Every structure is written in C-alpha cells, then in structure tokens.
PDB file of C-alpha atoms in Angstrom:
ATOM      1  CA  MET A   1      26.923 -32.347   0.130  1.00  0.00           C
ATOM      2  CA  ASN A   2      26.877 -35.735  -1.605  1.00  0.00           C
ATOM      3  CA  MET A   3      29.372 -35.600  -4.490  1.00  0.00           C
ATOM      4  CA  LEU A   4      30.498 -38.192  -6.990  1.00  0.00           C
ATOM      5  CA  THR A   5      34.194 -38.923  -6.761  1.00  0.00           C
ATOM      6  CA  PHE A   6      36.205 -40.783  -9.341  1.00  0.00           C
ATOM      7  CA  ASP A   7      39.115 -42.990  -8.323  1.00  0.00           C
ATOM      8  CA  LYS A   8      40.660 -44.502 -11.457  1.00  0.00           C
ATOM      9  CA  THR A   9      42.154 -47.471  -9.611  1.00  0.00           C
ATOM     10  CA  GLU A  10      38.767 -48.258  -8.065  1.00  0.00           C
ATOM     11  CA  ILE A  11      37.078 -47.955 -11.459  1.00  0.00           C
ATOM     12  CA  GLN A  12      39.491 -50.444 -13.018  1.00  0.00           C
ATOM     13  CA  LYS A  13      38.695 -52.996 -10.266  1.00  0.00           C
ATOM     14  CA  GLN A  14      34.937 -52.715 -10.705  1.00  0.00           C
ATOM     15  CA  THR A  15      33.032 -55.455 -12.462  1.00  0.00           C
ATOM     16  CA  LYS A  16      30.148 -53.157 -13.524  1.00  0.00           C
ATOM     17  CA  PRO A  17      30.881 -50.500 -16.155  1.00  0.00           C
ATOM     18  CA  PHE A  18      31.595 -47.156 -14.520  1.00  0.00           C
ATOM     19  CA  ILE A  19      29.411 -45.259 -17.002  1.00  0.00           C
ATOM     20  CA  ALA A  20      26.368 -47.197 -15.802  1.00  0.00           C
ATOM     21  CA  GLU A  21      26.987 -46.085 -12.219  1.00  0.00           C
ATOM     22  CA  ALA A  22      27.536 -42.449 -13.247  1.00  0.00           C
ATOM     23  CA  VAL A  23      24.349 -42.445 -15.333  1.00  0.00           C
ATOM     24  CA  PHE A  24      22.450 -44.075 -12.470  1.00  0.00           C
ATOM     25  CA  ALA A  25      23.646 -41.287 -10.131  1.00  0.00           C
ATOM     26  CA  VAL A  26      22.068 -38.673 -12.445  1.00  0.00           C
ATOM     27  CA  GLU A  27      18.855 -40.424 -13.375  1.00  0.00           C
ATOM     28  CA  THR A  28      17.764 -41.416  -9.869  1.00  0.00           C
ATOM     29  CA  ILE A  29      17.590 -37.843  -8.583  1.00  0.00           C
ATOM     30  CA  SER A  30      14.041 -36.509  -8.426  1.00  0.00           C
ATOM     31  CA  ALA A  31      13.130 -33.824 -10.961  1.00  0.00           C
ATOM     32  CA  LYS A  32      12.309 -31.568  -7.997  1.00  0.00           C
ATOM     33  CA  MET A  33      15.979 -31.522  -6.964  1.00  0.00           C
ATOM     34  CA  GLN A  34      17.274 -29.508  -9.918  1.00  0.00           C
ATOM     35  CA  MET A  35      20.423 -28.160  -8.215  1.00  0.00           C
ATOM     36  CA  GLU A  36      21.640 -31.668  -7.385  1.00  0.00           C
ATOM     37  CA  LYS A  37      20.608 -32.954 -10.810  1.00  0.00           C
ATOM     38  CA  GLN A  38      22.674 -30.155 -12.441  1.00  0.00           C
ATOM     39  CA  MET A  39      25.689 -31.006 -10.301  1.00  0.00           C
ATOM     40  CA  LYS A  40      25.540 -34.740 -11.078  1.00  0.00           C
ATOM     41  CA  SER A  41      24.995 -34.033 -14.801  1.00  0.00           C
ATOM     42  CA  LYS A  42      28.096 -31.876 -14.952  1.00  0.00           C
ATOM     43  CA  GLN A  43      30.081 -34.502 -13.053  1.00  0.00           C
ATOM     44  CA  LEU A  44      29.003 -37.002 -15.697  1.00  0.00           C
ATOM     45  CA  LEU A  45      30.296 -34.629 -18.404  1.00  0.00           C
ATOM     46  CA  ASP A  46      33.576 -34.282 -16.488  1.00  0.00           C
ATOM     47  CA  ARG A  47      33.914 -38.059 -16.558  1.00  0.00           C
ATOM     48  CA  LEU A  48      32.909 -38.647 -20.182  1.00  0.00           C
ATOM     49  CA  PHE A  49      34.217 -35.491 -21.875  1.00  0.00           C
ATOM     50  CA  PRO A  50      36.757 -33.817 -19.563  1.00  0.00           C
ATOM     51  CA  LEU A  51      38.124 -30.350 -20.237  1.00  0.00           C
ATOM     52  CA  GLU A  52      41.858 -29.628 -20.622  1.00  0.00           C
ATOM     53  CA  LYS A  53      41.597 -27.726 -17.348  1.00  0.00           C
ATOM     54  CA  GLY A  54      38.764 -26.947 -14.999  1.00  0.00           C
ATOM     55  CA  SER A  55      35.373 -28.589 -14.684  1.00  0.00           C
ATOM     56  CA  HIS A  56      32.051 -28.410 -16.493  1.00  0.00           C
ATOM     57  CA  GLN A  57      30.717 -27.339 -13.059  1.00  0.00           C
ATOM     58  CA  ASP A  58      32.423 -23.958 -13.477  1.00  0.00           C
ATOM     59  CA  VAL A  59      31.552 -23.195 -17.122  1.00  0.00           C
ATOM     60  CA  THR A  60      29.643 -19.981 -17.853  1.00  0.00           C
ATOM     61  CA  SER A  61      29.353 -20.514 -21.622  1.00  0.00           C
ATOM     62  CA  TYR A  62      30.294 -22.844 -24.440  1.00  0.00           C
ATOM     63  CA  VAL A  63      31.409 -21.567 -27.837  1.00  0.00           C
ATOM     64  CA  ILE A  64      32.155 -23.446 -31.040  1.00  0.00           C
ATOM     65  CA  ASP A  65      35.482 -22.089 -32.270  1.00  0.00           C
ATOM     66  CA  TYR A  66      36.242 -23.459 -35.731  1.00  0.00           C
ATOM     67  CA  ARG A  67      36.191 -27.231 -35.035  1.00  0.00           C
ATOM     68  CA  HIS A  68      36.560 -27.070 -31.269  1.00  0.00           C
ATOM     69  CA  VAL A  69      34.353 -26.623 -28.217  1.00  0.00           C
ATOM     70  CA  MET A  70      35.618 -23.869 -25.945  1.00  0.00           C
ATOM     71  CA  ALA A  71      34.379 -23.648 -22.355  1.00  0.00           C
ATOM     72  CA  TYR A  72      34.573 -20.209 -20.717  1.00  0.00           C
ATOM     73  CA  PHE A  73      34.830 -19.607 -16.972  1.00  0.00           C
ATOM     74  CA  LYS A  74      33.839 -16.687 -14.694  1.00  0.00           C
ATOM     75  CA  ASP A  75      37.396 -15.346 -14.569  1.00  0.00           C
ATOM     76  CA  GLY A  76      37.485 -15.038 -18.395  1.00  0.00           C
ATOM     77  CA  SER A  77      39.778 -18.026 -18.939  1.00  0.00           C
ATOM     78  CA  HIS A  78      38.791 -20.831 -21.269  1.00  0.00           C
ATOM     79  CA  ALA A  79      39.626 -24.440 -22.048  1.00  0.00           C
ATOM     80  CA  GLY A  80      38.926 -26.956 -24.766  1.00  0.00           C
ATOM     81  CA  LEU A  81      38.160 -30.645 -24.436  1.00  0.00           C
ATOM     82  CA  LYS A  82      40.988 -33.002 -23.478  1.00  0.00           C
ATOM     83  CA  ASN A  83      40.038 -35.055 -26.522  1.00  0.00           C
ATOM     84  CA  ASN A  84      38.511 -32.869 -29.227  1.00  0.00           C
ATOM     85  CA  LYS A  85      37.585 -35.988 -31.253  1.00  0.00           C
ATOM     86  CA  HIS A  86      34.623 -36.361 -28.887  1.00  0.00           C
ATOM     87  CA  PHE A  87      32.989 -33.191 -30.292  1.00  0.00           C
ATOM     88  CA  VAL A  88      31.088 -33.940 -33.525  1.00  0.00           C
ATOM     89  CA  ALA A  89      28.252 -31.413 -33.993  1.00  0.00           C
ATOM     90  CA  PHE A  90      26.019 -28.699 -32.517  1.00  0.00           C
ATOM     91  CA  THR A  91      22.718 -26.855 -32.941  1.00  0.00           C
ATOM     92  CA  GLY A  92      22.152 -23.113 -32.704  1.00  0.00           C
ATOM     93  CA  GLU A  93      24.807 -20.506 -33.363  1.00  0.00           C
ATOM     94  CA  PRO A  94      28.542 -21.181 -32.873  1.00  0.00           C
ATOM     95  CA  GLU A  95      28.800 -18.316 -30.369  1.00  0.00           C
ATOM     96  CA  ASP A  96      25.761 -19.562 -28.406  1.00  0.00           C
ATOM     97  CA  PRO A  97      24.958 -23.230 -29.156  1.00  0.00           C
ATOM     98  CA  THR A  98      21.650 -24.642 -27.931  1.00  0.00           C
ATOM     99  CA  SER A  99      23.104 -28.159 -27.848  1.00  0.00           C
ATOM    100  CA  ILE A 100      26.415 -29.919 -28.375  1.00  0.00           C
ATOM    101  CA  LEU A 101      26.700 -33.473 -29.695  1.00  0.00           C
ATOM    102  CA  PHE A 102      29.551 -35.638 -28.460  1.00  0.00           C
ATOM    103  CA  LYS A 103      30.599 -39.141 -29.480  1.00  0.00           C
ATOM    104  CA  ASP A 104      32.178 -41.337 -26.839  1.00  0.00           C
ATOM    105  CA  GLY A 105      34.941 -43.894 -27.335  1.00  0.00           C
ATOM    106  CA  SER A 106      32.431 -46.660 -28.107  1.00  0.00           C
ATOM    107  CA  GLY A 107      30.788 -44.636 -30.914  1.00  0.00           C
ATOM    108  CA  ALA A 108      27.595 -43.736 -29.033  1.00  0.00           C
ATOM    109  CA  HIS A 109      26.326 -40.156 -29.233  1.00  0.00           C
ATOM    110  CA  VAL A 110      25.597 -37.963 -26.222  1.00  0.00           C
ATOM    111  CA  GLU A 111      23.612 -34.740 -26.703  1.00  0.00           C
ATOM    112  CA  VAL A 112      23.893 -31.966 -24.122  1.00  0.00           C
ATOM    113  CA  THR A 113      21.118 -29.363 -24.368  1.00  0.00           C
ATOM    114  CA  PHE A 114      21.523 -26.038 -22.599  1.00  0.00           C
ATOM    115  CA  GLY A 115      18.814 -24.125 -20.759  1.00  0.00           C
ATOM    116  CA  CYS A 116      17.852 -20.526 -21.410  1.00  0.00           C
ATOM    117  CA  HIS A 117      20.020 -17.749 -20.074  1.00  0.00           C
ATOM    118  CA  LYS A 118      18.375 -16.238 -17.019  1.00  0.00           C
ATOM    119  CA  GLY A 119      19.189 -12.657 -18.039  1.00  0.00           C
ATOM    120  CA  THR A 120      20.097 -11.437 -14.550  1.00  0.00           C
ATOM    121  CA  GLY A 121      22.969  -9.330 -15.848  1.00  0.00           C
ATOM    122  CA  CYS A 122      25.458 -11.412 -13.854  1.00  0.00           C
ATOM    123  CA  VAL A 123      27.799 -14.046 -15.208  1.00  0.00           C
ATOM    124  CA  GLU A 124      26.123 -17.352 -14.377  1.00  0.00           C
ATOM    125  CA  PHE A 125      27.024 -21.003 -14.727  1.00  0.00           C
ATOM    126  CA  VAL A 126      25.641 -22.886 -17.709  1.00  0.00           C
ATOM    127  CA  ASP A 127      22.287 -24.550 -17.039  1.00  0.00           C
ATOM    128  CA  ILE A 128      22.014 -28.062 -18.497  1.00  0.00           C
ATOM    129  CA  GLU A 129      18.478 -28.609 -19.738  1.00  0.00           C
ATOM    130  CA  ASP A 130      19.061 -32.243 -20.658  1.00  0.00           C
ATOM    131  CA  ILE A 131      21.608 -34.919 -21.459  1.00  0.00           C
ATOM    132  CA  GLN A 132      20.413 -37.559 -23.886  1.00  0.00           C
ATOM    133  CA  LEU A 133      22.308 -40.806 -24.400  1.00  0.00           C
ATOM    134  CA  GLU A 134      22.033 -42.731 -27.659  1.00  0.00           C
ATOM    135  CA  SER A 135      20.970 -46.333 -27.400  1.00  0.00           C
ATOM    136  CA  CYS A 136      20.495 -48.562 -30.429  1.00  0.00           C
ATOM    137  CA  THR A 137      18.453 -51.657 -31.103  1.00  0.00           C
ATOM    138  CA  THR A 138      19.614 -53.787 -34.026  1.00  0.00           C
ATOM    139  CA  PHE A 139      17.700 -56.395 -35.966  1.00  0.00           C
ATOM    140  CA  THR A 140      18.146 -58.430 -39.144  1.00  0.00           C
ATOM    141  CA  GLN A 141      15.983 -57.445 -42.075  1.00  0.00           C
ATOM    142  CA  THR A 142      14.173 -60.235 -43.890  1.00  0.00           C
ATOM    143  CA  THR A 143      15.343 -59.203 -47.358  1.00  0.00           C
ATOM    144  CA  GLU A 144      17.630 -61.225 -49.622  1.00  0.00           C
ATOM    145  CA  GLU A 145      20.521 -58.913 -48.755  1.00  0.00           C
ATOM    146  CA  SER A 146      20.044 -59.654 -45.027  1.00  0.00           C
ATOM    147  CA  ASN A 147      21.257 -56.221 -44.007  1.00  0.00           C
ATOM    148  CA  MET A 148      21.382 -55.272 -40.378  1.00  0.00           C
ATOM    149  CA  ALA A 149      19.089 -52.407 -39.473  1.00  0.00           C
ATOM    150  CA  ALA A 150      19.017 -50.356 -36.326  1.00  0.00           C
ATOM    151  CA  MET A 151      16.673 -48.050 -34.458  1.00  0.00           C
ATOM    152  CA  ARG A 152      18.182 -45.188 -32.495  1.00  0.00           C
ATOM    153  CA  HIS A 153      16.666 -44.302 -29.121  1.00  0.00           C
ATOM    154  CA  TRP A 154      17.510 -41.317 -26.931  1.00  0.00           C
ATOM    155  CA  ILE A 155      17.448 -41.745 -23.168  1.00  0.00           C
ATOM    156  CA  SER A 156      16.938 -38.476 -21.327  1.00  0.00           C
ATOM    157  CA  LEU A 157      18.779 -38.246 -18.007  1.00  0.00           C
ATOM    158  CA  VAL A 158      17.838 -34.804 -16.714  1.00  0.00           C
ATOM    159  CA  GLN A 159      14.266 -34.559 -18.018  1.00  0.00           C
ATOM    160  CA  GLY A 160      12.957 -37.666 -16.269  1.00  0.00           C
ATOM    161  CA  ASP A 161       9.700 -38.106 -14.451  1.00  0.00           C
ATOM    162  CA  GLU A 162       9.004 -37.129 -10.816  1.00  0.00           C
ATOM    163  CA  LYS A 163      10.455 -40.411  -9.556  1.00  0.00           C
ATOM    164  CA  GLY A 164      13.680 -39.823 -11.472  1.00  0.00           C
ATOM    165  CA  LYS A 165      12.956 -42.484 -14.083  1.00  0.00           C
ATOM    166  CA  PRO A 166      14.607 -41.650 -17.402  1.00  0.00           C
ATOM    167  CA  ARG A 167      12.471 -40.714 -20.359  1.00  0.00           C
ATOM    168  CA  ALA A 168      13.135 -42.248 -23.779  1.00  0.00           C
ATOM    169  CA  CYS A 169      12.224 -41.053 -27.257  1.00  0.00           C
ATOM    170  CA  SER A 170      12.981 -41.939 -30.843  1.00  0.00           C
ATOM    171  CA  GLU A 171      13.308 -39.175 -33.397  1.00  0.00           C
ATOM    172  CA  ASP A 172      15.440 -37.927 -36.267  1.00  0.00           C
ATOM    173  CA  LYS A 173      17.931 -35.258 -35.202  1.00  0.00           C
ATOM    174  CA  GLU A 174      19.713 -32.668 -37.324  1.00  0.00           C
ATOM    175  CA  TYR A 175      22.905 -30.842 -36.376  1.00  0.00           C
ATOM    176  CA  THR A 176      25.668 -28.772 -37.893  1.00  0.00           C
ATOM    177  CA  GLY A 177      28.814 -30.889 -37.977  1.00  0.00           C
ATOM    178  CA  LYS A 178      32.053 -29.444 -36.671  1.00  0.00           C
ATOM    179  CA  ASN A 179      33.193 -29.193 -40.300  1.00  0.00           C
ATOM    180  CA  GLY A 180      30.151 -27.000 -41.103  1.00  0.00           C
ATOM    181  CA  GLU A 181      28.255 -29.694 -43.026  1.00  0.00           C
ATOM    182  CA  ASP A 182      24.932 -31.282 -42.064  1.00  0.00           C
ATOM    183  CA  TYR A 183      25.187 -34.034 -39.448  1.00  0.00           C
ATOM    184  CA  ASN A 184      21.969 -36.042 -39.350  1.00  0.00           C
ATOM    185  CA  LEU A 185      21.069 -38.918 -37.060  1.00  0.00           C
ATOM    186  CA  GLU A 186      18.050 -40.808 -38.331  1.00  0.00           C
ATOM    187  CA  TYR A 187      15.765 -42.835 -36.103  1.00  0.00           C
ATOM    188  CA  CYS A 188      16.008 -45.904 -38.388  1.00  0.00           C
ATOM    189  CA  TYR A 189      19.152 -46.653 -40.366  1.00  0.00           C
ATOM    190  CA  ASN A 190      21.083 -49.534 -41.959  1.00  0.00           C
ATOM    191  CA  LEU A 191      24.380 -50.737 -40.565  1.00  0.00           C
TER     192      LEU A 191
END
C-alpha cells in the first residue's frame, strides 16, 4: 500500500512547501479510487490538524463539545485536536456535524465535509465527502479610499474530476462559530 509518511527533518530541508506536496498527493488520485482518496485525505488532516492522540484514519465520529472538536474511535476512546485554535466553526448539529471548518496557521480556512452514514448497524470510520481549501485573490479597488478587496475561492480536493483535477468554486458560506454565533465567509470582501 502506498502511504504518505512525514519526516519532520526532511520537511524542514525541502525547498517546496510541504502542504503543496500533501495536497498534490490527494488531488492527483482518480475519483474512481475512493478508498485511496479517503486515506490520503485523512493523512492530510493528520498533517494539518493533528489529534492529541490517534489518527483521523481511525475516527468513527466527530462531535462538537462546547468549543472543541472531539474525535471518537471504535474502542470508545476520544481525543481533541492538538491545537484547538484551528477549529473555528461547523455546520449541522453539534452531536453530528455535516462539516467542520478549520483555520490553519497562515489564516486560510479548510472545510471538511462528511459523507452520509451508511447505516449498516456497525461502527464505521468517518467518510470524508470533501476537503475544500480556501484560496484568495486580492486586488486594489479604484475608489478614493483605495481599499484592498479580495475574492475567496474554494478548491475541492476530494470531489475532483475523473482525472483527479481539483474543482474550484466561489460562494458565500455560513457556519455556526465555536462560540455559537454566526460565522460567515463571503465570496467578496474588503481587507
């Protein structure tokens, strides 16, 4: 089985950003190879938003507990994120979120959307429907104030085309912030 491995000393020596290589590993897998795409997606989550213990590979459910994301495993144990500051918002119900919004160290958002439960009656691993990365384009407005404006784009890693090419979209998104208030990300906004 071809697995991503992460050697911190190797990463520090690399000239290309590690995140680009990890994203590339997910997005180049054909949509027909869902098992491998799931594995690589969860490895990407392990790299960007690691758990206190365990791996996203082994998670059976995510729950929003007050202002924290809790990941539950088959044996009934659970773990939070190593850095809870990465969790910013969610959609759905706290006990069964449909998506979780993270914010990485650079300030970019990453949305993880979960697939439907299969309903087999067995405890199953979480199915990642999609991971969308935020990418922004900035430009100077031609008004007297000369404000900077930006357009937010979402690059879909899991829901690419048959050749594995990522899909991009631009849309307003609404979430429930971890403090319970609205957390909105507009397509166009001022900096």
